Amino acid sequence: QVQFVESGGGLVQPGGSLRVSCAASGFIFINYNMAWYRQAPGKQRERVASIASTGNINRNNGHTRYADSVQGRFTISRDNAKKTVYLQMNSLKPEDTAVYYCNRGYGSAWSDEHWGQGTQVTVSS
């Protein structure tokens, strides 16, 4: 079955960096676009970064897109051999505090199923 396991969250000071990971299983990873989402308390879940599928296990450089709020600070990447997607977060701000999730997409559609437990990122001094 489709499964996502997020990890790597934690407490970091403003201006700091963190990398979160998402291990995927149960589907043909190379054929799917992947995205990172976040949900802050009292707010709706939002997609913050996405990376396109490549269809080739040896090509990881799919086209990337970012929300305006994280553009220039966050970098999404994927490792098709490991079926893992990463989010490198730099210059973190308190407003980046949220639970971070990953999920998959196909074509122009994004899945709203099979959410993992997420990983908590807290930015605070």
mmCIF file with all atom_site columns, C-alpha atoms in Angstrom:
data_model
loop_
_atom_site.group_PDB
_atom_site.id
_atom_site.type_symbol
_atom_site.label_atom_id
_atom_site.label_alt_id
_atom_site.label_comp_id
_atom_site.label_asym_id
_atom_site.label_entity_id
_atom_site.label_seq_id
_atom_site.pdbx_PDB_ins_code
_atom_site.Cartn_x
_atom_site.Cartn_y
_atom_site.Cartn_z
_atom_site.occupancy
_atom_site.B_iso_or_equiv
_atom_site.pdbx_formal_charge
_atom_site.auth_seq_id
_atom_site.auth_comp_id
_atom_site.auth_asym_id
_atom_site.auth_atom_id
_atom_site.pdbx_PDB_model_num
ATOM 1   C CA . GLN A 1 1   ? 0.000  0.000  0.000   1.00 0.00 ? 1   GLN A CA 1
ATOM 2   C CA . VAL A 1 2   ? 1.041  3.598  -0.545  1.00 0.00 ? 2   VAL A CA 1
ATOM 3   C CA . GLN A 1 3   ? 2.957  4.917  2.430   1.00 0.00 ? 3   GLN A CA 1
ATOM 4   C CA . PHE A 1 4   ? 4.959  8.025  3.319   1.00 0.00 ? 4   PHE A CA 1
ATOM 5   C CA . VAL A 1 5   ? 7.257  8.269  6.344   1.00 0.00 ? 5   VAL A CA 1
ATOM 6   C CA . GLU A 1 6   ? 8.501  11.758 7.139   1.00 0.00 ? 6   GLU A CA 1
ATOM 7   C CA . SER A 1 7   ? 11.479 12.413 9.420   1.00 0.00 ? 7   SER A CA 1
ATOM 8   C CA . GLY A 1 8   ? 14.107 14.976 10.343  1.00 0.00 ? 8   GLY A CA 1
ATOM 9   C CA . GLY A 1 9   ? 12.040 17.662 12.011  1.00 0.00 ? 9   GLY A CA 1
ATOM 10  C CA . GLY A 1 10  ? 13.010 19.400 15.212  1.00 0.00 ? 10  GLY A CA 1
ATOM 11  C CA . LEU A 1 11  ? 13.545 22.662 17.043  1.00 0.00 ? 11  LEU A CA 1
ATOM 12  C CA . VAL A 1 12  ? 15.744 25.246 15.326  1.00 0.00 ? 12  VAL A CA 1
ATOM 13  C CA . GLN A 1 13  ? 16.506 28.897 15.972  1.00 0.00 ? 13  GLN A CA 1
ATOM 14  C CA . PRO A 1 14  ? 15.419 31.613 13.542  1.00 0.00 ? 14  PRO A CA 1
ATOM 15  C CA . GLY A 1 15  ? 17.907 31.831 10.695  1.00 0.00 ? 15  GLY A CA 1
ATOM 16  C CA . GLY A 1 16  ? 18.886 28.209 11.101  1.00 0.00 ? 16  GLY A CA 1
ATOM 17  C CA . SER A 1 17  ? 18.637 25.271 8.720   1.00 0.00 ? 17  SER A CA 1
ATOM 18  C CA . LEU A 1 18  ? 17.017 21.858 8.725   1.00 0.00 ? 18  LEU A CA 1
ATOM 19  C CA . ARG A 1 19  ? 16.558 19.040 6.228   1.00 0.00 ? 19  ARG A CA 1
ATOM 20  C CA . VAL A 1 20  ? 13.508 16.822 6.351   1.00 0.00 ? 20  VAL A CA 1
ATOM 21  C CA . SER A 1 21  ? 13.112 13.534 4.509   1.00 0.00 ? 21  SER A CA 1
ATOM 22  C CA . CYS A 1 22  ? 10.209 11.490 3.222   1.00 0.00 ? 22  CYS A CA 1
ATOM 23  C CA . ALA A 1 23  ? 10.568 7.794  2.429   1.00 0.00 ? 23  ALA A CA 1
ATOM 24  C CA . ALA A 1 24  ? 7.908  6.562  0.004   1.00 0.00 ? 24  ALA A CA 1
ATOM 25  C CA . SER A 1 25  ? 6.749  3.027  -0.711  1.00 0.00 ? 25  SER A CA 1
ATOM 26  C CA . GLY A 1 26  ? 3.943  1.101  -2.366  1.00 0.00 ? 26  GLY A CA 1
ATOM 27  C CA . PHE A 1 27  ? 4.032  2.740  -5.811  1.00 0.00 ? 27  PHE A CA 1
ATOM 28  C CA . ILE A 1 28  ? 6.376  3.342  -8.764  1.00 0.00 ? 28  ILE A CA 1
ATOM 29  C CA . PHE A 1 29  ? 8.193  6.360  -7.360  1.00 0.00 ? 29  PHE A CA 1
ATOM 30  C CA . ILE A 1 30  ? 9.905  7.514  -10.569 1.00 0.00 ? 30  ILE A CA 1
ATOM 31  C CA . ASN A 1 31  ? 6.551  7.994  -12.299 1.00 0.00 ? 31  ASN A CA 1
ATOM 32  C CA . TYR A 1 32  ? 5.139  10.435 -9.766  1.00 0.00 ? 32  TYR A CA 1
ATOM 33  C CA . ASN A 1 33  ? 5.618  14.080 -9.002  1.00 0.00 ? 33  ASN A CA 1
ATOM 34  C CA . MET A 1 34  ? 6.362  14.659 -5.331  1.00 0.00 ? 34  MET A CA 1
ATOM 35  C CA . ALA A 1 35  ? 5.576  17.572 -3.050  1.00 0.00 ? 35  ALA A CA 1
ATOM 36  C CA . TRP A 1 36  ? 6.082  18.863 0.453   1.00 0.00 ? 36  TRP A CA 1
ATOM 37  C CA . TYR A 1 37  ? 3.184  20.356 2.372   1.00 0.00 ? 37  TYR A CA 1
ATOM 38  C CA . ARG A 1 38  ? 2.920  21.973 5.761   1.00 0.00 ? 38  ARG A CA 1
ATOM 39  C CA . GLN A 1 39  ? 0.142  22.652 8.227   1.00 0.00 ? 39  GLN A CA 1
ATOM 40  C CA . ALA A 1 40  ? 0.446  25.174 11.013  1.00 0.00 ? 40  ALA A CA 1
ATOM 41  C CA . PRO A 1 41  ? -1.942 25.165 14.001  1.00 0.00 ? 41  PRO A CA 1
ATOM 42  C CA . GLY A 1 42  ? -5.324 26.565 13.033  1.00 0.00 ? 42  GLY A CA 1
ATOM 43  C CA . LYS A 1 43  ? -4.410 26.803 9.350   1.00 0.00 ? 43  LYS A CA 1
ATOM 44  C CA . GLN A 1 44  ? -5.100 24.741 6.260   1.00 0.00 ? 44  GLN A CA 1
ATOM 45  C CA . ARG A 1 45  ? -2.454 22.481 4.825   1.00 0.00 ? 45  ARG A CA 1
ATOM 46  C CA . GLU A 1 46  ? -0.508 24.190 2.030   1.00 0.00 ? 46  GLU A CA 1
ATOM 47  C CA . ARG A 1 47  ? 1.846  22.892 -0.617  1.00 0.00 ? 47  ARG A CA 1
ATOM 48  C CA . VAL A 1 48  ? 5.242  24.570 -0.295  1.00 0.00 ? 48  VAL A CA 1
ATOM 49  C CA . ALA A 1 49  ? 7.415  22.777 -2.858  1.00 0.00 ? 49  ALA A CA 1
ATOM 50  C CA . SER A 1 50  ? 7.116  20.224 -5.630  1.00 0.00 ? 50  SER A CA 1
ATOM 51  C CA . ILE A 1 51  ? 9.422  18.287 -7.911  1.00 0.00 ? 51  ILE A CA 1
ATOM 52  C CA . ALA A 1 52  ? 8.406  16.620 -11.143 1.00 0.00 ? 52  ALA A CA 1
ATOM 53  C CA . SER A 1 53  ? 8.794  12.966 -12.011 1.00 0.00 ? 53  SER A CA 1
ATOM 54  C CA . THR A 1 54  ? 11.632 11.967 -14.324 1.00 0.00 ? 54  THR A CA 1
ATOM 55  C CA . GLY A 1 55  ? 10.661 8.429  -15.310 1.00 0.00 ? 55  GLY A CA 1
ATOM 56  C CA . ASN A 1 56  ? 14.313 7.436  -14.962 1.00 0.00 ? 56  ASN A CA 1
ATOM 57  C CA . ILE A 1 57  ? 15.809 6.027  -11.796 1.00 0.00 ? 57  ILE A CA 1
ATOM 58  C CA . ASN A 1 58  ? 19.135 7.677  -12.617 1.00 0.00 ? 58  ASN A CA 1
ATOM 59  C CA . ARG A 1 59  ? 17.695 11.156 -13.214 1.00 0.00 ? 59  ARG A CA 1
ATOM 60  C CA . ASN A 1 60  ? 16.684 13.091 -10.145 1.00 0.00 ? 60  ASN A CA 1
ATOM 61  C CA . ASN A 1 61  ? 16.542 16.607 -11.551 1.00 0.00 ? 61  ASN A CA 1
ATOM 62  C CA . GLY A 1 62  ? 12.825 17.075 -12.108 1.00 0.00 ? 62  GLY A CA 1
ATOM 63  C CA . HIS A 1 63  ? 11.406 20.586 -12.530 1.00 0.00 ? 63  HIS A CA 1
ATOM 64  C CA . THR A 1 64  ? 10.826 22.256 -9.186  1.00 0.00 ? 64  THR A CA 1
ATOM 65  C CA . ARG A 1 65  ? 8.276  24.818 -8.011  1.00 0.00 ? 65  ARG A CA 1
ATOM 66  C CA . TYR A 1 66  ? 7.941  26.723 -4.754  1.00 0.00 ? 66  TYR A CA 1
ATOM 67  C CA . ALA A 1 67  ? 5.395  28.748 -2.865  1.00 0.00 ? 67  ALA A CA 1
ATOM 68  C CA . ASP A 1 68  ? 6.254  32.439 -2.715  1.00 0.00 ? 68  ASP A CA 1
ATOM 69  C CA . SER A 1 69  ? 6.672  32.201 1.051   1.00 0.00 ? 69  SER A CA 1
ATOM 70  C CA . VAL A 1 70  ? 9.619  29.782 0.766   1.00 0.00 ? 70  VAL A CA 1
ATOM 71  C CA . GLN A 1 71  ? 11.122 30.699 -2.620  1.00 0.00 ? 71  GLN A CA 1
ATOM 72  C CA . GLY A 1 72  ? 14.868 31.197 -2.308  1.00 0.00 ? 72  GLY A CA 1
ATOM 73  C CA . ARG A 1 73  ? 15.039 29.584 1.141   1.00 0.00 ? 73  ARG A CA 1
ATOM 74  C CA . PHE A 1 74  ? 13.809 26.009 0.600   1.00 0.00 ? 74  PHE A CA 1
ATOM 75  C CA . THR A 1 75  ? 15.107 23.426 -1.861  1.00 0.00 ? 75  THR A CA 1
ATOM 76  C CA . ILE A 1 76  ? 13.276 20.231 -2.771  1.00 0.00 ? 76  ILE A CA 1
ATOM 77  C CA . SER A 1 77  ? 15.151 17.248 -4.179  1.00 0.00 ? 77  SER A CA 1
ATOM 78  C CA . ARG A 1 78  ? 14.552 13.576 -4.817  1.00 0.00 ? 78  ARG A CA 1
ATOM 79  C CA . ASP A 1 79  ? 16.578 10.381 -4.891  1.00 0.00 ? 79  ASP A CA 1
ATOM 80  C CA . ASN A 1 80  ? 14.766 7.926  -7.126  1.00 0.00 ? 80  ASN A CA 1
ATOM 81  C CA . ALA A 1 81  ? 16.978 4.997  -6.166  1.00 0.00 ? 81  ALA A CA 1
ATOM 82  C CA . LYS A 1 82  ? 16.100 5.512  -2.506  1.00 0.00 ? 82  LYS A CA 1
ATOM 83  C CA . LYS A 1 83  ? 12.466 6.476  -3.186  1.00 0.00 ? 83  LYS A CA 1
ATOM 84  C CA . THR A 1 84  ? 13.003 9.482  -0.986  1.00 0.00 ? 84  THR A CA 1
ATOM 85  C CA . VAL A 1 85  ? 12.239 13.178 -1.304  1.00 0.00 ? 85  VAL A CA 1
ATOM 86  C CA . TYR A 1 86  ? 13.994 15.852 0.725   1.00 0.00 ? 86  TYR A CA 1
ATOM 87  C CA . LEU A 1 87  ? 13.319 19.434 1.729   1.00 0.00 ? 87  LEU A CA 1
ATOM 88  C CA . GLN A 1 88  ? 16.319 21.553 2.653   1.00 0.00 ? 88  GLN A CA 1
ATOM 89  C CA . MET A 1 89  ? 15.142 24.549 4.647   1.00 0.00 ? 89  MET A CA 1
ATOM 90  C CA . ASN A 1 90  ? 17.450 27.520 5.170   1.00 0.00 ? 90  ASN A CA 1
ATOM 91  C CA . SER A 1 91  ? 16.974 30.935 6.766   1.00 0.00 ? 91  SER A CA 1
ATOM 92  C CA . LEU A 1 92  ? 14.100 29.543 8.775   1.00 0.00 ? 92  LEU A CA 1
ATOM 93  C CA . LYS A 1 93  ? 11.527 31.903 10.238  1.00 0.00 ? 93  LYS A CA 1
ATOM 94  C CA . PRO A 1 94  ? 9.063  31.440 13.114  1.00 0.00 ? 94  PRO A CA 1
ATOM 95  C CA . GLU A 1 95  ? 6.251  31.403 10.552  1.00 0.00 ? 95  GLU A CA 1
ATOM 96  C CA . ASP A 1 96  ? 7.760  28.228 9.066   1.00 0.00 ? 96  ASP A CA 1
ATOM 97  C CA . THR A 1 97  ? 6.697  26.377 12.212  1.00 0.00 ? 97  THR A CA 1
ATOM 98  C CA . ALA A 1 98  ? 4.354  23.576 11.148  1.00 0.00 ? 98  ALA A CA 1
ATOM 99  C CA . VAL A 1 99  ? 3.987  19.858 10.653  1.00 0.00 ? 99  VAL A CA 1
ATOM 100 C CA . TYR A 1 100 ? 5.562  18.952 7.322   1.00 0.00 ? 100 TYR A CA 1
ATOM 101 C CA . TYR A 1 101 ? 4.157  16.202 5.099   1.00 0.00 ? 101 TYR A CA 1
ATOM 102 C CA . CYS A 1 102 ? 4.932  14.785 1.678   1.00 0.00 ? 102 CYS A CA 1
ATOM 103 C CA . ASN A 1 103 ? 2.625  13.333 -0.935  1.00 0.00 ? 103 ASN A CA 1
ATOM 104 C CA . ARG A 1 104 ? 2.529  12.416 -4.593  1.00 0.00 ? 104 ARG A CA 1
ATOM 105 C CA . GLY A 1 105 ? 0.972  13.736 -7.759  1.00 0.00 ? 105 GLY A CA 1
ATOM 106 C CA . TYR A 1 106 ? 0.356  12.535 -11.310 1.00 0.00 ? 106 TYR A CA 1
ATOM 107 C CA . GLY A 1 107 ? -0.011 14.844 -14.249 1.00 0.00 ? 107 GLY A CA 1
ATOM 108 C CA . SER A 1 108 ? -1.680 17.995 -12.964 1.00 0.00 ? 108 SER A CA 1
ATOM 109 C CA . ALA A 1 109 ? -3.426 16.330 -10.021 1.00 0.00 ? 109 ALA A CA 1
ATOM 110 C CA . TRP A 1 110 ? -2.184 16.000 -6.450  1.00 0.00 ? 110 TRP A CA 1
ATOM 111 C CA . SER A 1 111 ? -3.279 13.212 -4.135  1.00 0.00 ? 111 SER A CA 1
ATOM 112 C CA . ASP A 1 112 ? -5.211 13.936 -0.950  1.00 0.00 ? 112 ASP A CA 1
ATOM 113 C CA . GLU A 1 113 ? -4.846 10.394 0.362   1.00 0.00 ? 113 GLU A CA 1
ATOM 114 C CA . HIS A 1 114 ? -2.309 8.283  2.236   1.00 0.00 ? 114 HIS A CA 1
ATOM 115 C CA . TRP A 1 115 ? -0.972 11.105 4.402   1.00 0.00 ? 115 TRP A CA 1
ATOM 116 C CA . GLY A 1 116 ? 1.844  10.114 6.743   1.00 0.00 ? 116 GLY A CA 1
ATOM 117 C CA . GLN A 1 117 ? 2.305  11.206 10.325  1.00 0.00 ? 117 GLN A CA 1
ATOM 118 C CA . GLY A 1 118 ? 4.338  14.237 9.292   1.00 0.00 ? 118 GLY A CA 1
ATOM 119 C CA . THR A 1 119 ? 7.366  15.705 11.019  1.00 0.00 ? 119 THR A CA 1
ATOM 120 C CA . GLN A 1 120 ? 7.184  18.708 13.352  1.00 0.00 ? 120 GLN A CA 1
ATOM 121 C CA . VAL A 1 121 ? 9.379  21.707 12.570  1.00 0.00 ? 121 VAL A CA 1
ATOM 122 C CA . THR A 1 122 ? 9.515  24.403 15.232  1.00 0.00 ? 122 THR A CA 1
ATOM 123 C CA . VAL A 1 123 ? 11.398 27.656 14.656  1.00 0.00 ? 123 VAL A CA 1
ATOM 124 C CA . SER A 1 124 ? 11.882 29.505 17.909  1.00 0.00 ? 124 SER A CA 1
ATOM 125 C CA . SER A 1 125 ? 14.555 31.181 19.980  1.00 0.00 ? 125 SER A CA 1
#
